Each structure stands twice: as C-alpha cells, then as structure tokens.
PDB file of N, CA and C in Angstrom:
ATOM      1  N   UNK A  22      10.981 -11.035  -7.888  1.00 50.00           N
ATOM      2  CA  UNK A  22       9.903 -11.935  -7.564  1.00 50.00           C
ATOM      3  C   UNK A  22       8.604 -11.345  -8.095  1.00 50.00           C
ATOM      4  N   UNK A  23       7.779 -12.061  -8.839  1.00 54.00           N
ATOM      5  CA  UNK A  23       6.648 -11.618  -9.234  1.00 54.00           C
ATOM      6  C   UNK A  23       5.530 -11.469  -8.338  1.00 54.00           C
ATOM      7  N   UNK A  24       4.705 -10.395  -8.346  1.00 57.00           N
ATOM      8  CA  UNK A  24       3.399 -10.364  -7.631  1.00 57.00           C
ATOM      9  C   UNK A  24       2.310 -11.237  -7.598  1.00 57.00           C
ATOM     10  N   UNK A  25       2.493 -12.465  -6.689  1.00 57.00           N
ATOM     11  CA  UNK A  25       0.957 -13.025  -6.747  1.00 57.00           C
ATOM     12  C   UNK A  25       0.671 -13.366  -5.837  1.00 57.00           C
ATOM     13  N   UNK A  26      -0.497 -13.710  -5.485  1.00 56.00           N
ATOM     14  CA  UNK A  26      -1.181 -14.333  -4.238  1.00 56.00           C
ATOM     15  C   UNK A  26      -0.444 -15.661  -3.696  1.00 56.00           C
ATOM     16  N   UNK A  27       0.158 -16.319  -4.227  1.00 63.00           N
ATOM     17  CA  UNK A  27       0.574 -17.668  -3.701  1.00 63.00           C
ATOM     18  C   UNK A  27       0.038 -18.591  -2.119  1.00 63.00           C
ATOM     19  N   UNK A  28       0.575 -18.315  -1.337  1.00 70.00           N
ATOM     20  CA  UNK A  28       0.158 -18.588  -0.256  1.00 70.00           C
ATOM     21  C   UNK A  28       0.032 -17.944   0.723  1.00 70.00           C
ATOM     22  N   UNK A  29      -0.502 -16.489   0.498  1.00 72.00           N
ATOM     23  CA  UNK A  29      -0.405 -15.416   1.106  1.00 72.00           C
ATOM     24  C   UNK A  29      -1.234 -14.432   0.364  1.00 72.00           C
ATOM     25  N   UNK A  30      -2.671 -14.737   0.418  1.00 74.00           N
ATOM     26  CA  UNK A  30      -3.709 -14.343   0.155  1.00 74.00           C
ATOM     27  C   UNK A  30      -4.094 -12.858   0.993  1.00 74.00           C
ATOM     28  N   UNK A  31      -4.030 -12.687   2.204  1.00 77.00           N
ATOM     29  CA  UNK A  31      -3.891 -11.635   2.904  1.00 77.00           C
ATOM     30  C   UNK A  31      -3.398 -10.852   2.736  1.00 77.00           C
ATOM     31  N   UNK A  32      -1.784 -11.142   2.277  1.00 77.00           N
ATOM     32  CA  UNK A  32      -0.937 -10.137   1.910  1.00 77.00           C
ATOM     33  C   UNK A  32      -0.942  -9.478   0.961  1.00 77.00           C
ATOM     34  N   UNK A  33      -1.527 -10.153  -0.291  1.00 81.00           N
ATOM     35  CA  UNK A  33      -1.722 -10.108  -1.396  1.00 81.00           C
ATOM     36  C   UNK A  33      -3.243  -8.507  -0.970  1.00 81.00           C
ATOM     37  N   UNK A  34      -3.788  -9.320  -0.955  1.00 84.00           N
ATOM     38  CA  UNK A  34      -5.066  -7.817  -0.456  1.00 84.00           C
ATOM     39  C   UNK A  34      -4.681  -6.972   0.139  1.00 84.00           C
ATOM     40  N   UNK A  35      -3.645  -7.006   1.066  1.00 84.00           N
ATOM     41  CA  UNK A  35      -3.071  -5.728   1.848  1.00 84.00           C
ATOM     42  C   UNK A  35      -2.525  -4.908   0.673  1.00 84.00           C
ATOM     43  N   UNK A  36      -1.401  -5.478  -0.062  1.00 85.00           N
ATOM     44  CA  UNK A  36      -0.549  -5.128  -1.347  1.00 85.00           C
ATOM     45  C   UNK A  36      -1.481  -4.506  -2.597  1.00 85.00           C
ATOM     46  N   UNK A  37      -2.451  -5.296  -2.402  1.00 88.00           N
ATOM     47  CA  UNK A  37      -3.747  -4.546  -3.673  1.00 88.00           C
ATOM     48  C   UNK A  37      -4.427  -3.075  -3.455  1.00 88.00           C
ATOM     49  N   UNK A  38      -4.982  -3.371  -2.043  1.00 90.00           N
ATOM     50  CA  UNK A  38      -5.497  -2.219  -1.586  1.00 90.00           C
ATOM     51  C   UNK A  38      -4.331  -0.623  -1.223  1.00 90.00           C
ATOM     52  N   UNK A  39      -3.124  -1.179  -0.716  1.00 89.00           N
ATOM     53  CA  UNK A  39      -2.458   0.321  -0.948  1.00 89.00           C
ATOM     54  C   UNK A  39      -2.047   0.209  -1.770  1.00 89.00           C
ATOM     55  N   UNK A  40      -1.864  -0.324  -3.188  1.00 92.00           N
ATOM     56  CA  UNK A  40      -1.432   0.257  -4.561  1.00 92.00           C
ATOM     57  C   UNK A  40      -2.811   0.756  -5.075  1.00 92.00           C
ATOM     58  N   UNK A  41      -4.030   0.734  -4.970  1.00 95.00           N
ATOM     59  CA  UNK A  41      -4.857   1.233  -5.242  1.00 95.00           C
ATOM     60  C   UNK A  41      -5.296   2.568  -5.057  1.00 95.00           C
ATOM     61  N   UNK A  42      -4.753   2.418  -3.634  1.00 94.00           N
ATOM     62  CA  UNK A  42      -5.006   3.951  -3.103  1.00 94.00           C
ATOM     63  C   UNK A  42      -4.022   4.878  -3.113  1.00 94.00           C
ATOM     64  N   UNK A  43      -2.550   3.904  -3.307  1.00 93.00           N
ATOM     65  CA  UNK A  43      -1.574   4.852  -4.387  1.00 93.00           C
ATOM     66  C   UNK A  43      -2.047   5.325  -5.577  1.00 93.00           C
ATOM     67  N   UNK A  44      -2.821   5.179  -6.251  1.00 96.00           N
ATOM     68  CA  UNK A  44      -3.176   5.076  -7.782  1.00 96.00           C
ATOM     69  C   UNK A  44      -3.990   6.290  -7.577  1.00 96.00           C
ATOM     70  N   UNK A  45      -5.089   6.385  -6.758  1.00 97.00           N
ATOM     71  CA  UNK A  45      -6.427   7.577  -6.348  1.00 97.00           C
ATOM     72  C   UNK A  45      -5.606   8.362  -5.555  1.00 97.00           C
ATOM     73  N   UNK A  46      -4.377   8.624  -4.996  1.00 95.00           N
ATOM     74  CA  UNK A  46      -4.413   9.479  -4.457  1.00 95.00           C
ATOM     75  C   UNK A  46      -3.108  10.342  -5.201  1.00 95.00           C
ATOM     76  N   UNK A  47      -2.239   9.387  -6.041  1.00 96.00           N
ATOM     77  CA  UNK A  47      -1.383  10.365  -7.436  1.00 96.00           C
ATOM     78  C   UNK A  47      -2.512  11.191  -8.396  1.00 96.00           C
ATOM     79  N   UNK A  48      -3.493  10.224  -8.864  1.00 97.00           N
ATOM     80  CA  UNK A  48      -4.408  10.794  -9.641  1.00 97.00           C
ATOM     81  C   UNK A  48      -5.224  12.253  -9.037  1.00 97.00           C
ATOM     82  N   UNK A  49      -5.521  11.980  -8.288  1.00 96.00           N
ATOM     83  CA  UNK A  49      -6.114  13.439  -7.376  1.00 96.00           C
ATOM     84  C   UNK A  49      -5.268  14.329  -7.347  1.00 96.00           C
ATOM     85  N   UNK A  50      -4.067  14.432  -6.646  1.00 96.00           N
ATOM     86  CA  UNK A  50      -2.787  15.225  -6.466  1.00 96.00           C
ATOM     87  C   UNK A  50      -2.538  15.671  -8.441  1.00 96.00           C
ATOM     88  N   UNK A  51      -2.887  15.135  -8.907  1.00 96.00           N
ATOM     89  CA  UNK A  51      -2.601  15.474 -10.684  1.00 96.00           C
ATOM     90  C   UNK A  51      -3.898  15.784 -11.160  1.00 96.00           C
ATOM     91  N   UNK A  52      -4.744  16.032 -10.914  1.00 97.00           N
ATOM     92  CA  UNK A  52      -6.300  16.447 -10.743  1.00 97.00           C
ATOM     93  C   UNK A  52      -6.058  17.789 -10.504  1.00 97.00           C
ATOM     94  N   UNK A  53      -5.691  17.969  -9.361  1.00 96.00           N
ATOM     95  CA  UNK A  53      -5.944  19.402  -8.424  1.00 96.00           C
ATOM     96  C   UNK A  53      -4.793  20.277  -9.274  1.00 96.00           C
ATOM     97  N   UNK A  54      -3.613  19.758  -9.810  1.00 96.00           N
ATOM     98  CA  UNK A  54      -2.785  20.580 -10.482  1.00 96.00           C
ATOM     99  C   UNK A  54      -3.331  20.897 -12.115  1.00 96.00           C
ATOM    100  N   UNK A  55      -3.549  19.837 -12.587  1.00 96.00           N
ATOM    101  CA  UNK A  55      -4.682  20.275 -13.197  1.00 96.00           C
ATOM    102  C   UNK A  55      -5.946  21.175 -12.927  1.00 96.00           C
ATOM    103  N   UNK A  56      -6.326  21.274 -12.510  1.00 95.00           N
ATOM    104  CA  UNK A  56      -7.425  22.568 -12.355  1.00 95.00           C
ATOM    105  C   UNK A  56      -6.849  23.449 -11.998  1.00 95.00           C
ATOM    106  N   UNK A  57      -5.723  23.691 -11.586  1.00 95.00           N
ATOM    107  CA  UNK A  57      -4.881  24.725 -11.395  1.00 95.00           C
ATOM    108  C   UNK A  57      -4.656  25.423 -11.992  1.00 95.00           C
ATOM    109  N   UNK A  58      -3.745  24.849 -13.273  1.00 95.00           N
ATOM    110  CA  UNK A  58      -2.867  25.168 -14.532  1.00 95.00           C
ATOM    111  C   UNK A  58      -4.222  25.629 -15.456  1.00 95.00           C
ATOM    112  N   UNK A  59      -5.330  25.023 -15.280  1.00 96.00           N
ATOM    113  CA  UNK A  59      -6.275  25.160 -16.209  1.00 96.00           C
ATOM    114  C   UNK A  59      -6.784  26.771 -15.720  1.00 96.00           C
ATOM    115  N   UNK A  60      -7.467  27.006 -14.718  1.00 96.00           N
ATOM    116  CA  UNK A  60      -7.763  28.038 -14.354  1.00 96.00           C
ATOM    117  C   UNK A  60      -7.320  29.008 -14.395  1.00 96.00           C
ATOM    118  N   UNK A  61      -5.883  28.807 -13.945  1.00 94.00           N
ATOM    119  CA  UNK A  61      -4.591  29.620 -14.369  1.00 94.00           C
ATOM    120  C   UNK A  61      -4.281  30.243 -13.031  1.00 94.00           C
ATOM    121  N   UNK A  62      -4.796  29.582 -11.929  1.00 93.00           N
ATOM    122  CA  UNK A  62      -4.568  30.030 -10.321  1.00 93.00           C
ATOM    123  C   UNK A  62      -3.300  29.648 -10.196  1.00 93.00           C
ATOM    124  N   UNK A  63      -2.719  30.346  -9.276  1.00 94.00           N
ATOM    125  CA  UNK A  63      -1.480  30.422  -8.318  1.00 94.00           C
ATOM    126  C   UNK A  63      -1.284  29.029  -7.729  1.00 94.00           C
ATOM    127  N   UNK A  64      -0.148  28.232  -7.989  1.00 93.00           N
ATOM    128  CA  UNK A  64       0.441  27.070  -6.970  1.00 93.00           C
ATOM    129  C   UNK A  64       0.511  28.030  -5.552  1.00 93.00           C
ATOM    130  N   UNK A  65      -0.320  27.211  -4.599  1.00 93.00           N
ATOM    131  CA  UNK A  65       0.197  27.557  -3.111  1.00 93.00           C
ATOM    132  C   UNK A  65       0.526  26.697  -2.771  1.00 93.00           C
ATOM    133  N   UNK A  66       0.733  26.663  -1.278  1.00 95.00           N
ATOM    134  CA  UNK A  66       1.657  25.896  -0.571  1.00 95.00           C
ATOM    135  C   UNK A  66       1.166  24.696  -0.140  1.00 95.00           C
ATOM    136  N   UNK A  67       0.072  24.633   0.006  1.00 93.00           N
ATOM    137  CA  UNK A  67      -0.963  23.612  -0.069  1.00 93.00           C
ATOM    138  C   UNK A  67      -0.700  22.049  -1.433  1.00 93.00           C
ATOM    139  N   UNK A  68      -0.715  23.098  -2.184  1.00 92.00           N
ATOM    140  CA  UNK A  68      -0.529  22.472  -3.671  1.00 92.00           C
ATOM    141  C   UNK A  68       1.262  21.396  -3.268  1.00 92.00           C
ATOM    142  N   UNK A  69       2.297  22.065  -3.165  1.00 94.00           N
ATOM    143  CA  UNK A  69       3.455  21.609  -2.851  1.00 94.00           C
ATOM    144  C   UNK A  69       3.291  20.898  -1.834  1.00 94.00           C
ATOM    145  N   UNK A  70       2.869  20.638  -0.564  1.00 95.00           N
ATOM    146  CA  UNK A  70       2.286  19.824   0.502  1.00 95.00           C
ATOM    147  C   UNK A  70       2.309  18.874   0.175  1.00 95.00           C
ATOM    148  N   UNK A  71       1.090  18.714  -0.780  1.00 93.00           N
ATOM    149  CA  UNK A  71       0.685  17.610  -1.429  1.00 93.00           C
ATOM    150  C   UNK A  71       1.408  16.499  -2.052  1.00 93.00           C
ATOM    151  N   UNK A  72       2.160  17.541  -3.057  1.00 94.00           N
ATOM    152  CA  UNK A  72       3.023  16.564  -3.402  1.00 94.00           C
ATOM    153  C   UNK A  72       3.950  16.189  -2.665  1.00 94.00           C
ATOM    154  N   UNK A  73       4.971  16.454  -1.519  1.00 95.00           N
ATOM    155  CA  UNK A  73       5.471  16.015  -0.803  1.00 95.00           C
ATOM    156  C   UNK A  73       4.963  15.069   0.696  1.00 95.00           C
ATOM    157  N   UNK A  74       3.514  15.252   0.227  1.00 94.00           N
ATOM    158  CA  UNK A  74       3.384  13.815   1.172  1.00 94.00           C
ATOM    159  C   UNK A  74       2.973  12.954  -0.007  1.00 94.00           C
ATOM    160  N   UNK A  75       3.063  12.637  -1.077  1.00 94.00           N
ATOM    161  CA  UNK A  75       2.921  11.577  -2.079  1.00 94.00           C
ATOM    162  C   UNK A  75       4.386  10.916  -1.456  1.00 94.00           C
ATOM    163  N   UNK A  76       5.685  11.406  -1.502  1.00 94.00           N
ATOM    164  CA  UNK A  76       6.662  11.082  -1.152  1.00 94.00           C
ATOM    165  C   UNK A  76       6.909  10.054  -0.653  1.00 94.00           C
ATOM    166  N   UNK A  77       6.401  10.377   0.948  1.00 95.00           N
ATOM    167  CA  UNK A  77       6.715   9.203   1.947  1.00 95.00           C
ATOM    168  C   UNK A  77       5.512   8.029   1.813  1.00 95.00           C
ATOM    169  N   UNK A  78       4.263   9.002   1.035  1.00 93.00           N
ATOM    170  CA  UNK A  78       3.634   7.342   0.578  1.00 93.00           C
ATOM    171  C   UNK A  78       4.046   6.456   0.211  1.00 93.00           C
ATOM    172  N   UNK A  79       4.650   6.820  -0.995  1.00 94.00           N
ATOM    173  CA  UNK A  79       5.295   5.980  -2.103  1.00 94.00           C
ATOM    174  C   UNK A  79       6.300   4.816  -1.338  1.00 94.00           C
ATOM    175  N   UNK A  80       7.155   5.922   0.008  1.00 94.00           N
ATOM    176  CA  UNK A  80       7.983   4.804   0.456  1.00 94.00           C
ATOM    177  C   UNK A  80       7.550   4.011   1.314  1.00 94.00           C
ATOM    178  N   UNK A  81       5.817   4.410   1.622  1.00 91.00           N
ATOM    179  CA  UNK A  81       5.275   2.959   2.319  1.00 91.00           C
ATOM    180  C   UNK A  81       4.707   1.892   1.535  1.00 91.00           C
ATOM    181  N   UNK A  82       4.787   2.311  -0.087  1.00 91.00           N
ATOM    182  CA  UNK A  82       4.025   1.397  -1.025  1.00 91.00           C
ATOM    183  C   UNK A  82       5.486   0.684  -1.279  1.00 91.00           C
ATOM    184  N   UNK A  83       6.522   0.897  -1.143  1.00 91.00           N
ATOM    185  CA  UNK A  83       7.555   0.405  -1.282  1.00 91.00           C
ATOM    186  C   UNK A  83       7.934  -0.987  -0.124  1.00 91.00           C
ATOM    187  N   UNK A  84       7.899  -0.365   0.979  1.00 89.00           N
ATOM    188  CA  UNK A  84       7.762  -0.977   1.648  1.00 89.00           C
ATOM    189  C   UNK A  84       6.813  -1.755   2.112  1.00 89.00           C
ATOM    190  N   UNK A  85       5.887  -1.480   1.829  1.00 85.00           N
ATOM    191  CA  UNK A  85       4.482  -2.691   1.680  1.00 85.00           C
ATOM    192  C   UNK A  85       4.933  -3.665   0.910  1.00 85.00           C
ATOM    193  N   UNK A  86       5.430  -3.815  -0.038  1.00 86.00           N
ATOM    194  CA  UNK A  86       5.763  -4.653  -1.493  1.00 86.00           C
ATOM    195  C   UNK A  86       6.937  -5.690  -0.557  1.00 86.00           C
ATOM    196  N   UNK A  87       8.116  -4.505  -0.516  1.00 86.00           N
ATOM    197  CA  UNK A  87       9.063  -5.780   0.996  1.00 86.00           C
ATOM    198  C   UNK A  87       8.241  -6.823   1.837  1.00 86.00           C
ATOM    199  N   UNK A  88       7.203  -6.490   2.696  1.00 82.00           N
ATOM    200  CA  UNK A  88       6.985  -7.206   3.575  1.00 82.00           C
ATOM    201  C   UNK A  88       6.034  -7.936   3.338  1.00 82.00           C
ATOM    202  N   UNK A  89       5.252  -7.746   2.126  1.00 81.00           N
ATOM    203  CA  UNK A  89       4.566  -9.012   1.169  1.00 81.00           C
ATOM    204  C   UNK A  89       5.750  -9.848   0.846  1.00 81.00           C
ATOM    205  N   UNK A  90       6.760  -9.402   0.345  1.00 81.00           N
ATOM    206  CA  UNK A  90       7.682 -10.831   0.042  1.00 81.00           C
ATOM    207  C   UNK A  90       8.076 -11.287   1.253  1.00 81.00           C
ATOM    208  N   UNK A  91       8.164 -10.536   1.998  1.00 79.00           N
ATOM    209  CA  UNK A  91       9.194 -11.308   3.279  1.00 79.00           C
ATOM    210  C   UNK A  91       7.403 -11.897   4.430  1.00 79.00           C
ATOM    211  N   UNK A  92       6.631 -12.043   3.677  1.00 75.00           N
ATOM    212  CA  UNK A  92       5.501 -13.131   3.859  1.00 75.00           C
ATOM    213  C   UNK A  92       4.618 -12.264   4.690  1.00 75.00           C
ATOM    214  N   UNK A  93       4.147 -10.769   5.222  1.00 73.00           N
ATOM    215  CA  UNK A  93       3.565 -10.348   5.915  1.00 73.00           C
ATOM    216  C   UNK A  93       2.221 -10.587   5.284  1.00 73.00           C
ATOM    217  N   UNK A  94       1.390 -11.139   6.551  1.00 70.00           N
ATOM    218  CA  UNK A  94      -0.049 -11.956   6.021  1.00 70.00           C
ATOM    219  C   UNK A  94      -0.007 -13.084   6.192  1.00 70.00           C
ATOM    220  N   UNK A  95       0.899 -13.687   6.368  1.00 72.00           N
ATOM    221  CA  UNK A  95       1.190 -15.099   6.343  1.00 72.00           C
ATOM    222  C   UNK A  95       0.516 -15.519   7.779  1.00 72.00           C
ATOM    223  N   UNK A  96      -0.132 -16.779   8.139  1.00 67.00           N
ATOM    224  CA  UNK A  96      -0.466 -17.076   9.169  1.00 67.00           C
ATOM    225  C   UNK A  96       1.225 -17.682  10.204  1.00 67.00           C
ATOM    226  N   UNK A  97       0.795 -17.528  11.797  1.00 66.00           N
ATOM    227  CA  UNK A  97       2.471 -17.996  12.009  1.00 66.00           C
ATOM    228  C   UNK A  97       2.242 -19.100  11.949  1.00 66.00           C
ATOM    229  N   UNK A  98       1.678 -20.109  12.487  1.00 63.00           N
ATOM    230  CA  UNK A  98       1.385 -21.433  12.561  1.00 63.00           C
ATOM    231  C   UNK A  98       0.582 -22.294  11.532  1.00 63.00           C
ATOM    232  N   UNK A  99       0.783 -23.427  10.885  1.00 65.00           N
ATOM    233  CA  UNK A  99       0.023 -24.018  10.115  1.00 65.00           C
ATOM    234  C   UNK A  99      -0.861 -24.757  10.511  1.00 65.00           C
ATOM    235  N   UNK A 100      -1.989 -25.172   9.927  1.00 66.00           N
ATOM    236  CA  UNK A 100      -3.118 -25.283  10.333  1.00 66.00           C
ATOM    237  C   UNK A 100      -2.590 -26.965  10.866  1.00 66.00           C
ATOM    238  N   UNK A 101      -1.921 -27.448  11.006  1.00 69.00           N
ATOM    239  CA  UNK A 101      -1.562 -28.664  11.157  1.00 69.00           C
ATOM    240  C   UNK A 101      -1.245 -28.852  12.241  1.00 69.00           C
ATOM    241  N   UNK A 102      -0.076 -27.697  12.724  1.00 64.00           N
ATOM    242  CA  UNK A 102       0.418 -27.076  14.047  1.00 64.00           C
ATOM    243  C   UNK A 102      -0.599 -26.788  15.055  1.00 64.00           C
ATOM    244  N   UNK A 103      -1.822 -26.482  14.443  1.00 66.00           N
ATOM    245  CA  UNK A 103      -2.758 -25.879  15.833  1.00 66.00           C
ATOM    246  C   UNK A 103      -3.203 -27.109  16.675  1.00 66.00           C
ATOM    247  N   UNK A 104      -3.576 -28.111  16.384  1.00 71.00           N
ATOM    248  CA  UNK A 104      -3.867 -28.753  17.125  1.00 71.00           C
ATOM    249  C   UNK A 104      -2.890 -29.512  18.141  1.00 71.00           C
ATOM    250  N   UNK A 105      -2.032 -29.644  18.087  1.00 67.00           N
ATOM    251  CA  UNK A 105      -0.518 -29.718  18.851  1.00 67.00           C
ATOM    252  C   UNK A 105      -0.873 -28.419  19.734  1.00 67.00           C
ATOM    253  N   UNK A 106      -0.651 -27.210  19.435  1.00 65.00           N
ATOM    254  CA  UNK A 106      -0.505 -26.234  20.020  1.00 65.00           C
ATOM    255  C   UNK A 106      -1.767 -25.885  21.317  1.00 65.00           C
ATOM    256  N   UNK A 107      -2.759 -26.311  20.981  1.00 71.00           N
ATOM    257  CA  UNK A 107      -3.948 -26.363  21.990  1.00 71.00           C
ATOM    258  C   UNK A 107      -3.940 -27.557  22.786  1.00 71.00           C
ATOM    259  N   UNK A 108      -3.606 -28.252  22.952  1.00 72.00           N
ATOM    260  CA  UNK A 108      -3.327 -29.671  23.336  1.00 72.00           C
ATOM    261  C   UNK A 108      -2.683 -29.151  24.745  1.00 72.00           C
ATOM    262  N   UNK A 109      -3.745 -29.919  25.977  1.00 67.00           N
ATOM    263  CA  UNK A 109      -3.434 -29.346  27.462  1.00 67.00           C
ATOM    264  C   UNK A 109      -2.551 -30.499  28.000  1.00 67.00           C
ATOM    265  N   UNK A 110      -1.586 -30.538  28.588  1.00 63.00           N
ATOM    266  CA  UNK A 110      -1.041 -31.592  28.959  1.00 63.00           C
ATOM    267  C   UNK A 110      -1.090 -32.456  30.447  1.00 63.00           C
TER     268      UNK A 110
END
C-alpha cells in the first residue's frame, strides 16, 4: 500500500513526523561515529548504546507505518454519525 494522506490526514502527520525524527536521529548516531573515526578516539560504550537503541526505534517506525494502514488517526465516528449520537432521547 502506498503512503498517502487519503483520509487520514492525522495519521499521515503522525507517520511524517516519526520518519523524520528517524532520519535526525540515524544521522546524528552517524555524526557522532563520525567524529569519532575522524579524531581517531576510542568507540565506548556509549557509542554502542546508541546504536542499539536506533534498534527498537526503527521497530516503532515500523510499527507506526502498520497502524497508519490499519487507519490509526482515523476519526471513530463520521461526521454524519455525530449528530445521531448527541441526540437526547
């Protein structure tokens, strides 16, 4: 299924914003190893950290992507529905 906003504009911005900050926070993590390698300092443990919490990011950017398709953002009720739904009897 392709990525787009369709009728789920919300979701769509949820889905934008953590692939974004997937994007700034691989780039940083490849930044810092870079200045590393450049300097010619020691990987510490810090350094490995890092990359192993990219890890379980990744499997929430993964899973972000699932629950955009499976409609998260989606309003539950349609705007058609609300007025039925407020309706005192």
């Amino acid at each position: 299924m392709a990525i787009s906003s369709g009728n789920n504009p919300r979701g769509f911005q949820m889905l934008q914003v953590s692939i974004a900050v997937g994007i700034i926070a691989s780039l940083a993590v490849a930044l810092r190893f870079l200045a590393r390698w450049r300097s010619k300092a020691l990987y510490a443990l810090d350094d490995w950290l890092l990359v192993g919490s990219l890890l379980p990011f990744y499997g929430m950017l993964a899973i972000s992507k699932s629950l955009f398709d499976a409609g998260l953002g989606m309003p539950a009720k349609d705007l058609d529905q609300i007025p039925k739904i407020l309706k005192v009897p």
